[in-house]
Amino acid sequence: MSKKNNVTDGGVGAFMFLAFIGAAVYFISRANGFWDGVLGFLKALVWPAFLVYEVLKDLLG
């Protein structure tokens, strides 16, 4: 019996990592203090969820 290994290139993961870094830089650079920077980091973690929500809300009404 032979095993079949599925290998992917991870392109989507690399794109999402770069998008997270960009969002973190954007949100943290707009922060006025330490806690605003912490909030900016947390926003960078969850912004894709808000993006998908807004797109689906606009598409599906």
PDB file of N, CA, C and O in Angstrom:
ATOM      1  N   MET A   1       0.826  -1.168   0.000  1.00  0.00           N
ATOM      2  CA  MET A   1       0.000   0.000   0.000  1.00  0.00           C
ATOM      3  C   MET A   1       0.876   1.238   0.000  1.00  0.00           C
ATOM      4  O   MET A   1       1.806   1.351   0.778  1.00  0.00           O
ATOM      5  N   SER A   2       0.541   2.121  -0.876  1.00  0.00           N
ATOM      6  CA  SER A   2       1.311   3.361  -0.946  1.00  0.00           C
ATOM      7  C   SER A   2       0.482   4.516  -0.404  1.00  0.00           C
ATOM      8  O   SER A   2      -0.738   4.531  -0.485  1.00  0.00           O
ATOM      9  N   LYS A   3       1.184   5.467   0.151  1.00  0.00           N
ATOM     10  CA  LYS A   3       0.539   6.666   0.663  1.00  0.00           C
ATOM     11  C   LYS A   3       0.556   7.743  -0.407  1.00  0.00           C
ATOM     12  O   LYS A   3       1.520   7.875  -1.146  1.00  0.00           O
ATOM     13  N   LYS A   4      -0.514   8.495  -0.467  1.00  0.00           N
ATOM     14  CA  LYS A   4      -0.557   9.617  -1.396  1.00  0.00           C
ATOM     15  C   LYS A   4      -0.500  10.908  -0.581  1.00  0.00           C
ATOM     16  O   LYS A   4      -1.325  11.142   0.294  1.00  0.00           O
ATOM     17  N   ASN A   5       0.496  11.718  -0.845  1.00  0.00           N
ATOM     18  CA  ASN A   5       0.663  12.992  -0.146  1.00  0.00           C
ATOM     19  C   ASN A   5       0.185  14.132  -1.032  1.00  0.00           C
ATOM     20  O   ASN A   5       0.615  14.260  -2.174  1.00  0.00           O
ATOM     21  N   ASN A   6      -0.697  14.939  -0.503  1.00  0.00           N
ATOM     22  CA  ASN A   6      -1.146  16.133  -1.209  1.00  0.00           C
ATOM     23  C   ASN A   6      -0.319  17.306  -0.717  1.00  0.00           C
ATOM     24  O   ASN A   6      -0.255  17.580   0.472  1.00  0.00           O
ATOM     25  N   VAL A   7       0.303  18.011  -1.653  1.00  0.00           N
ATOM     26  CA  VAL A   7       1.158  19.136  -1.307  1.00  0.00           C
ATOM     27  C   VAL A   7       0.621  20.373  -2.015  1.00  0.00           C
ATOM     28  O   VAL A   7       0.325  20.348  -3.202  1.00  0.00           O
ATOM     29  N   THR A   8       0.482  21.450  -1.248  1.00  0.00           N
ATOM     30  CA  THR A   8       0.080  22.724  -1.849  1.00  0.00           C
ATOM     31  C   THR A   8       1.216  23.715  -1.666  1.00  0.00           C
ATOM     32  O   THR A   8       2.100  23.529  -0.839  1.00  0.00           O
ATOM     33  N   ASP A   9       1.151  24.784  -2.430  1.00  0.00           N
ATOM     34  CA  ASP A   9       2.255  25.746  -2.388  1.00  0.00           C
ATOM     35  C   ASP A   9       2.091  26.805  -1.301  1.00  0.00           C
ATOM     36  O   ASP A   9       3.015  27.558  -1.029  1.00  0.00           O
ATOM     37  N   GLY A  10       0.934  26.924  -0.682  1.00  0.00           N
ATOM     38  CA  GLY A  10       0.747  27.883   0.404  1.00  0.00           C
ATOM     39  C   GLY A  10       0.647  29.319  -0.048  1.00  0.00           C
ATOM     40  O   GLY A  10       0.910  30.227   0.735  1.00  0.00           O
ATOM     41  N   GLY A  11       0.274  29.555  -1.272  1.00  0.00           N
ATOM     42  CA  GLY A  11       0.186  30.919  -1.784  1.00  0.00           C
ATOM     43  C   GLY A  11      -0.829  31.771  -1.061  1.00  0.00           C
ATOM     44  O   GLY A  11      -0.598  32.949  -0.797  1.00  0.00           O
ATOM     45  N   VAL A  12      -1.965  31.196  -0.718  1.00  0.00           N
ATOM     46  CA  VAL A  12      -2.999  31.953  -0.017  1.00  0.00           C
ATOM     47  C   VAL A  12      -2.525  32.316   1.383  1.00  0.00           C
ATOM     48  O   VAL A  12      -2.749  33.428   1.856  1.00  0.00           O
ATOM     49  N   GLY A  13      -1.859  31.400   2.039  1.00  0.00           N
ATOM     50  CA  GLY A  13      -1.343  31.684   3.375  1.00  0.00           C
ATOM     51  C   GLY A  13      -0.326  32.809   3.357  1.00  0.00           C
ATOM     52  O   GLY A  13      -0.327  33.671   4.244  1.00  0.00           O
ATOM     53  N   ALA A  14       0.530  32.816   2.365  1.00  0.00           N
ATOM     54  CA  ALA A  14       1.529  33.880   2.244  1.00  0.00           C
ATOM     55  C   ALA A  14       0.847  35.226   1.988  1.00  0.00           C
ATOM     56  O   ALA A  14       1.224  36.244   2.574  1.00  0.00           O
ATOM     57  N   PHE A  15      -0.182  35.225   1.150  1.00  0.00           N
ATOM     58  CA  PHE A  15      -0.919  36.460   0.877  1.00  0.00           C
ATOM     59  C   PHE A  15      -1.599  36.962   2.140  1.00  0.00           C
ATOM     60  O   PHE A  15      -1.563  38.167   2.446  1.00  0.00           O
ATOM     61  N   MET A  16      -2.234  36.074   2.898  1.00  0.00           N
ATOM     62  CA  MET A  16      -2.913  36.487   4.126  1.00  0.00           C
ATOM     63  C   MET A  16      -1.927  37.004   5.167  1.00  0.00           C
ATOM     64  O   MET A  16      -2.230  37.942   5.906  1.00  0.00           O
ATOM     65  N   PHE A  17      -0.744  36.412   5.226  1.00  0.00           N
ATOM     66  CA  PHE A  17       0.274  36.894   6.162  1.00  0.00           C
ATOM     67  C   PHE A  17       0.712  38.305   5.793  1.00  0.00           C
ATOM     68  O   PHE A  17       0.812  39.177   6.664  1.00  0.00           O
ATOM     69  N   LEU A  18       0.940  38.549   4.518  1.00  0.00           N
ATOM     70  CA  LEU A  18       1.323  39.893   4.082  1.00  0.00           C
ATOM     71  C   LEU A  18       0.193  40.889   4.308  1.00  0.00           C
ATOM     72  O   LEU A  18       0.438  42.038   4.686  1.00  0.00           O
ATOM     73  N   ALA A  19      -1.043  40.459   4.103  1.00  0.00           N
ATOM     74  CA  ALA A  19      -2.181  41.336   4.356  1.00  0.00           C
ATOM     75  C   ALA A  19      -2.282  41.664   5.843  1.00  0.00           C
ATOM     76  O   ALA A  19      -2.586  42.802   6.218  1.00  0.00           O
ATOM     77  N   PHE A  20      -2.007  40.685   6.707  1.00  0.00           N
ATOM     78  CA  PHE A  20      -2.021  40.932   8.157  1.00  0.00           C
ATOM     79  C   PHE A  20      -0.938  41.933   8.535  1.00  0.00           C
ATOM     80  O   PHE A  20      -1.199  42.863   9.313  1.00  0.00           O
ATOM     81  N   ILE A  21       0.258  41.764   7.993  1.00  0.00           N
ATOM     82  CA  ILE A  21       1.353  42.693   8.298  1.00  0.00           C
ATOM     83  C   ILE A  21       0.982  44.104   7.840  1.00  0.00           C
ATOM     84  O   ILE A  21       1.172  45.080   8.572  1.00  0.00           O
ATOM     85  N   GLY A  22       0.437  44.224   6.643  1.00  0.00           N
ATOM     86  CA  GLY A  22       0.035  45.535   6.144  1.00  0.00           C
ATOM     87  C   GLY A  22      -1.044  46.167   6.996  1.00  0.00           C
ATOM     88  O   GLY A  22      -0.996  47.363   7.297  1.00  0.00           O
ATOM     89  N   ALA A  23      -2.041  45.376   7.398  1.00  0.00           N
ATOM     90  CA  ALA A  23      -3.106  45.904   8.250  1.00  0.00           C
ATOM     91  C   ALA A  23      -2.562  46.304   9.615  1.00  0.00           C
ATOM     92  O   ALA A  23      -2.947  47.341  10.165  1.00  0.00           O
ATOM     93  N   ALA A  24      -1.652  45.516  10.172  1.00  0.00           N
ATOM     94  CA  ALA A  24      -1.071  45.846  11.473  1.00  0.00           C
ATOM     95  C   ALA A  24      -0.287  47.154  11.393  1.00  0.00           C
ATOM     96  O   ALA A  24      -0.414  48.020  12.270  1.00  0.00           O
ATOM     97  N   VAL A  25       0.495  47.319  10.349  1.00  0.00           N
ATOM     98  CA  VAL A  25       1.254  48.560  10.183  1.00  0.00           C
ATOM     99  C   VAL A  25       0.300  49.743  10.038  1.00  0.00           C
ATOM    100  O   VAL A  25       0.494  50.790  10.650  1.00  0.00           O
ATOM    101  N   TYR A  26      -0.741  49.576   9.260  1.00  0.00           N
ATOM    102  CA  TYR A  26      -1.708  50.663   9.060  1.00  0.00           C
ATOM    103  C   TYR A  26      -2.391  51.049  10.370  1.00  0.00           C
ATOM    104  O   TYR A  26      -2.414  52.220  10.744  1.00  0.00           O
ATOM    105  N   PHE A  27      -2.972  50.065  11.060  1.00  0.00           N
ATOM    106  CA  PHE A  27      -3.725  50.370  12.273  1.00  0.00           C
ATOM    107  C   PHE A  27      -2.820  50.877  13.395  1.00  0.00           C
ATOM    108  O   PHE A  27      -3.192  51.787  14.131  1.00  0.00           O
ATOM    109  N   ILE A  28      -1.640  50.300  13.545  1.00  0.00           N
ATOM    110  CA  ILE A  28      -0.744  50.726  14.618  1.00  0.00           C
ATOM    111  C   ILE A  28      -0.178  52.111  14.333  1.00  0.00           C
ATOM    112  O   ILE A  28       0.001  52.922  15.241  1.00  0.00           O
ATOM    113  N   SER A  29       0.081  52.415  13.057  1.00  0.00           N
ATOM    114  CA  SER A  29       0.623  53.739  12.729  1.00  0.00           C
ATOM    115  C   SER A  29      -0.397  54.847  12.993  1.00  0.00           C
ATOM    116  O   SER A  29      -0.021  55.991  13.213  1.00  0.00           O
ATOM    117  N   ARG A  30      -1.678  54.520  12.983  1.00  0.00           N
ATOM    118  CA  ARG A  30      -2.727  55.513  13.257  1.00  0.00           C
ATOM    119  C   ARG A  30      -3.048  55.619  14.740  1.00  0.00           C
ATOM    120  O   ARG A  30      -3.890  56.422  15.123  1.00  0.00           O
ATOM    121  N   ALA A  31      -2.394  54.824  15.582  1.00  0.00           N
ATOM    122  CA  ALA A  31      -2.679  54.815  17.016  1.00  0.00           C
ATOM    123  C   ALA A  31      -2.086  56.050  17.689  1.00  0.00           C
ATOM    124  O   ALA A  31      -1.017  56.527  17.322  1.00  0.00           O
ATOM    125  N   ASN A  32      -2.792  56.535  18.709  1.00  0.00           N
ATOM    126  CA  ASN A  32      -2.342  57.705  19.460  1.00  0.00           C
ATOM    127  C   ASN A  32      -1.649  57.330  20.762  1.00  0.00           C
ATOM    128  O   ASN A  32      -1.034  58.178  21.392  1.00  0.00           O
ATOM    129  N   GLY A  33      -1.777  56.100  21.186  1.00  0.00           N
ATOM    130  CA  GLY A  33      -1.169  55.665  22.436  1.00  0.00           C
ATOM    131  C   GLY A  33      -0.972  54.159  22.436  1.00  0.00           C
ATOM    132  O   GLY A  33      -1.267  53.470  21.454  1.00  0.00           O
ATOM    133  N   PHE A  34      -0.483  53.655  23.572  1.00  0.00           N
ATOM    134  CA  PHE A  34      -0.188  52.229  23.669  1.00  0.00           C
ATOM    135  C   PHE A  34      -1.433  51.377  23.466  1.00  0.00           C
ATOM    136  O   PHE A  34      -1.421  50.420  22.695  1.00  0.00           O
ATOM    137  N   TRP A  35      -2.524  51.702  24.157  1.00  0.00           N
ATOM    138  CA  TRP A  35      -3.725  50.877  24.071  1.00  0.00           C
ATOM    139  C   TRP A  35      -4.396  51.002  22.707  1.00  0.00           C
ATOM    140  O   TRP A  35      -5.047  50.046  22.248  1.00  0.00           O
ATOM    141  N   ASP A  36      -4.252  52.141  22.071  1.00  0.00           N
ATOM    142  CA  ASP A  36      -4.729  52.249  20.688  1.00  0.00           C
ATOM    143  C   ASP A  36      -3.918  51.336  19.774  1.00  0.00           C
ATOM    144  O   ASP A  36      -4.448  50.769  18.821  1.00  0.00           O
ATOM    145  N   GLY A  37      -2.619  51.205  20.055  1.00  0.00           N
ATOM    146  CA  GLY A  37      -1.785  50.280  19.286  1.00  0.00           C
ATOM    147  C   GLY A  37      -2.177  48.833  19.499  1.00  0.00           C
ATOM    148  O   GLY A  37      -2.198  48.038  18.556  1.00  0.00           O
ATOM    149  N   VAL A  38      -2.508  48.483  20.745  1.00  0.00           N
ATOM    150  CA  VAL A  38      -2.979  47.122  21.037  1.00  0.00           C
ATOM    151  C   VAL A  38      -4.291  46.861  20.308  1.00  0.00           C
ATOM    152  O   VAL A  38      -4.477  45.797  19.702  1.00  0.00           O
ATOM    153  N   LEU A  39      -5.201  47.829  20.347  1.00  0.00           N
ATOM    154  CA  LEU A  39      -6.461  47.694  19.630  1.00  0.00           C
ATOM    155  C   LEU A  39      -6.214  47.586  18.121  1.00  0.00           C
ATOM    156  O   LEU A  39      -6.878  46.808  17.432  1.00  0.00           O
ATOM    157  N   GLY A  40      -5.256  48.333  17.606  1.00  0.00           N
ATOM    158  CA  GLY A  40      -4.911  48.235  16.193  1.00  0.00           C
ATOM    159  C   GLY A  40      -4.402  46.864  15.820  1.00  0.00           C
ATOM    160  O   GLY A  40      -4.734  46.334  14.758  1.00  0.00           O
ATOM    161  N   PHE A  41      -3.609  46.260  16.691  1.00  0.00           N
ATOM    162  CA  PHE A  41      -3.120  44.899  16.436  1.00  0.00           C
ATOM    163  C   PHE A  41      -4.285  43.919  16.412  1.00  0.00           C
ATOM    164  O   PHE A  41      -4.355  43.042  15.539  1.00  0.00           O
ATOM    165  N   LEU A  42      -5.216  44.069  17.341  1.00  0.00           N
ATOM    166  CA  LEU A  42      -6.385  43.180  17.364  1.00  0.00           C
ATOM    167  C   LEU A  42      -7.259  43.382  16.131  1.00  0.00           C
ATOM    168  O   LEU A  42      -7.793  42.419  15.580  1.00  0.00           O
ATOM    169  N   LYS A  43      -7.388  44.616  15.690  1.00  0.00           N
ATOM    170  CA  LYS A  43      -8.138  44.883  14.455  1.00  0.00           C
ATOM    171  C   LYS A  43      -7.464  44.223  13.260  1.00  0.00           C
ATOM    172  O   LYS A  43      -8.139  43.725  12.358  1.00  0.00           O
ATOM    173  N   ALA A  44      -6.135  44.212  13.246  1.00  0.00           N
ATOM    174  CA  ALA A  44      -5.403  43.584  12.145  1.00  0.00           C
ATOM    175  C   ALA A  44      -5.660  42.079  12.102  1.00  0.00           C
ATOM    176  O   ALA A  44      -5.634  41.477  11.033  1.00  0.00           O
ATOM    177  N   LEU A  45      -5.934  41.481  13.253  1.00  0.00           N
ATOM    178  CA  LEU A  45      -6.219  40.046  13.290  1.00  0.00           C
ATOM    179  C   LEU A  45      -7.588  39.710  12.710  1.00  0.00           C
ATOM    180  O   LEU A  45      -7.758  38.653  12.096  1.00  0.00           O
ATOM    181  N   VAL A  46      -8.562  40.597  12.885  1.00  0.00           N
ATOM    182  CA  VAL A  46      -9.941  40.250  12.522  1.00  0.00           C
ATOM    183  C   VAL A  46     -10.493  41.013  11.318  1.00  0.00           C
ATOM    184  O   VAL A  46     -11.645  40.804  10.947  1.00  0.00           O
ATOM    185  N   TRP A  47      -9.720  41.878  10.665  1.00  0.00           N
ATOM    186  CA  TRP A  47     -10.283  42.671   9.578  1.00  0.00           C
ATOM    187  C   TRP A  47     -10.828  41.827   8.428  1.00  0.00           C
ATOM    188  O   TRP A  47     -11.813  42.228   7.800  1.00  0.00           O
ATOM    189  N   PRO A  48     -10.272  40.631   8.117  1.00  0.00           N
ATOM    190  CA  PRO A  48     -10.882  39.860   7.019  1.00  0.00           C
ATOM    191  C   PRO A  48     -12.327  39.464   7.303  1.00  0.00           C
ATOM    192  O   PRO A  48     -13.156  39.428   6.393  1.00  0.00           O
ATOM    193  N   ALA A  49     -12.658  39.199   8.555  1.00  0.00           N
ATOM    194  CA  ALA A  49     -14.037  38.846   8.894  1.00  0.00           C
ATOM    195  C   ALA A  49     -14.981  40.013   8.615  1.00  0.00           C
ATOM    196  O   ALA A  49     -16.075  39.824   8.078  1.00  0.00           O
ATOM    197  N   PHE A  50     -14.573  41.225   8.972  1.00  0.00           N
ATOM    198  CA  PHE A  50     -15.404  42.394   8.701  1.00  0.00           C
ATOM    199  C   PHE A  50     -15.515  42.652   7.205  1.00  0.00           C
ATOM    200  O   PHE A  50     -16.577  43.047   6.714  1.00  0.00           O
ATOM    201  N   LEU A  51     -14.451  42.429   6.466  1.00  0.00           N
ATOM    202  CA  LEU A  51     -14.482  42.613   5.017  1.00  0.00           C
ATOM    203  C   LEU A  51     -15.477  41.655   4.367  1.00  0.00           C
ATOM    204  O   LEU A  51     -16.315  42.071   3.560  1.00  0.00           O
ATOM    205  N   VAL A  52     -15.408  40.390   4.722  1.00  0.00           N
ATOM    206  CA  VAL A  52     -16.328  39.398   4.153  1.00  0.00           C
ATOM    207  C   VAL A  52     -17.767  39.727   4.538  1.00  0.00           C
ATOM    208  O   VAL A  52     -18.677  39.635   3.710  1.00  0.00           O
ATOM    209  N   TYR A  53     -17.980  40.130   5.774  1.00  0.00           N
ATOM    210  CA  TYR A  53     -19.326  40.500   6.225  1.00  0.00           C
ATOM    211  C   TYR A  53     -19.888  41.645   5.380  1.00  0.00           C
ATOM    212  O   TYR A  53     -21.031  41.588   4.921  1.00  0.00           O
ATOM    213  N   GLU A  54     -19.106  42.690   5.184  1.00  0.00           N
ATOM    214  CA  GLU A  54     -19.580  43.849   4.422  1.00  0.00           C
ATOM    215  C   GLU A  54     -19.833  43.494   2.958  1.00  0.00           C
ATOM    216  O   GLU A  54     -20.812  43.943   2.363  1.00  0.00           O
ATOM    217  N   VAL A  55     -18.968  42.680   2.373  1.00  0.00           N
ATOM    218  CA  VAL A  55     -19.147  42.283   0.968  1.00  0.00           C
ATOM    219  C   VAL A  55     -20.420  41.464   0.820  1.00  0.00           C
ATOM    220  O   VAL A  55     -21.228  41.696  -0.092  1.00  0.00           O
ATOM    221  N   LEU A  56     -20.632  40.492   1.700  1.00  0.00           N
ATOM    222  CA  LEU A  56     -21.825  39.668   1.619  1.00  0.00           C
ATOM    223  C   LEU A  56     -23.081  40.485   1.904  1.00  0.00           C
ATOM    224  O   LEU A  56     -24.131  40.257   1.277  1.00  0.00           O
ATOM    225  N   LYS A  57     -23.001  41.438   2.804  1.00  0.00           N
ATOM    226  CA  LYS A  57     -24.151  42.296   3.100  1.00  0.00           C
ATOM    227  C   LYS A  57     -24.523  43.112   1.860  1.00  0.00           C
ATOM    228  O   LYS A  57     -25.694  43.258   1.550  1.00  0.00           O
ATOM    229  N   ASP A  58     -23.521  43.622   1.152  1.00  0.00           N
ATOM    230  CA  ASP A  58     -23.793  44.405  -0.053  1.00  0.00           C
ATOM    231  C   ASP A  58     -24.299  43.534  -1.201  1.00  0.00           C
ATOM    232  O   ASP A  58     -25.180  43.946  -1.950  1.00  0.00           O
ATOM    233  N   LEU A  59     -23.753  42.335  -1.337  1.00  0.00           N
ATOM    234  CA  LEU A  59     -24.163  41.464  -2.433  1.00  0.00           C
ATOM    235  C   LEU A  59     -25.541  40.853  -2.208  1.00  0.00           C
ATOM    236  O   LEU A  59     -26.330  40.742  -3.150  1.00  0.00           O
ATOM    237  N   LEU A  60     -25.814  40.450  -0.988  1.00  0.00           N
ATOM    238  CA  LEU A  60     -27.062  39.741  -0.717  1.00  0.00           C
ATOM    239  C   LEU A  60     -28.166  40.629  -0.153  1.00  0.00           C
ATOM    240  O   LEU A  60     -29.287  40.188  -0.009  1.00  0.00           O
ATOM    241  N   GLY A  61     -27.806  41.862   0.132  1.00  0.00           N
ATOM    242  CA  GLY A  61     -28.793  42.829   0.575  1.00  0.00           C
ATOM    243  C   GLY A  61     -29.228  42.579   1.946  1.00  0.00           C
ATOM    244  O   GLY A  61     -30.091  42.843   2.593  1.00  0.00           O
TER     245      GLY A  61
END
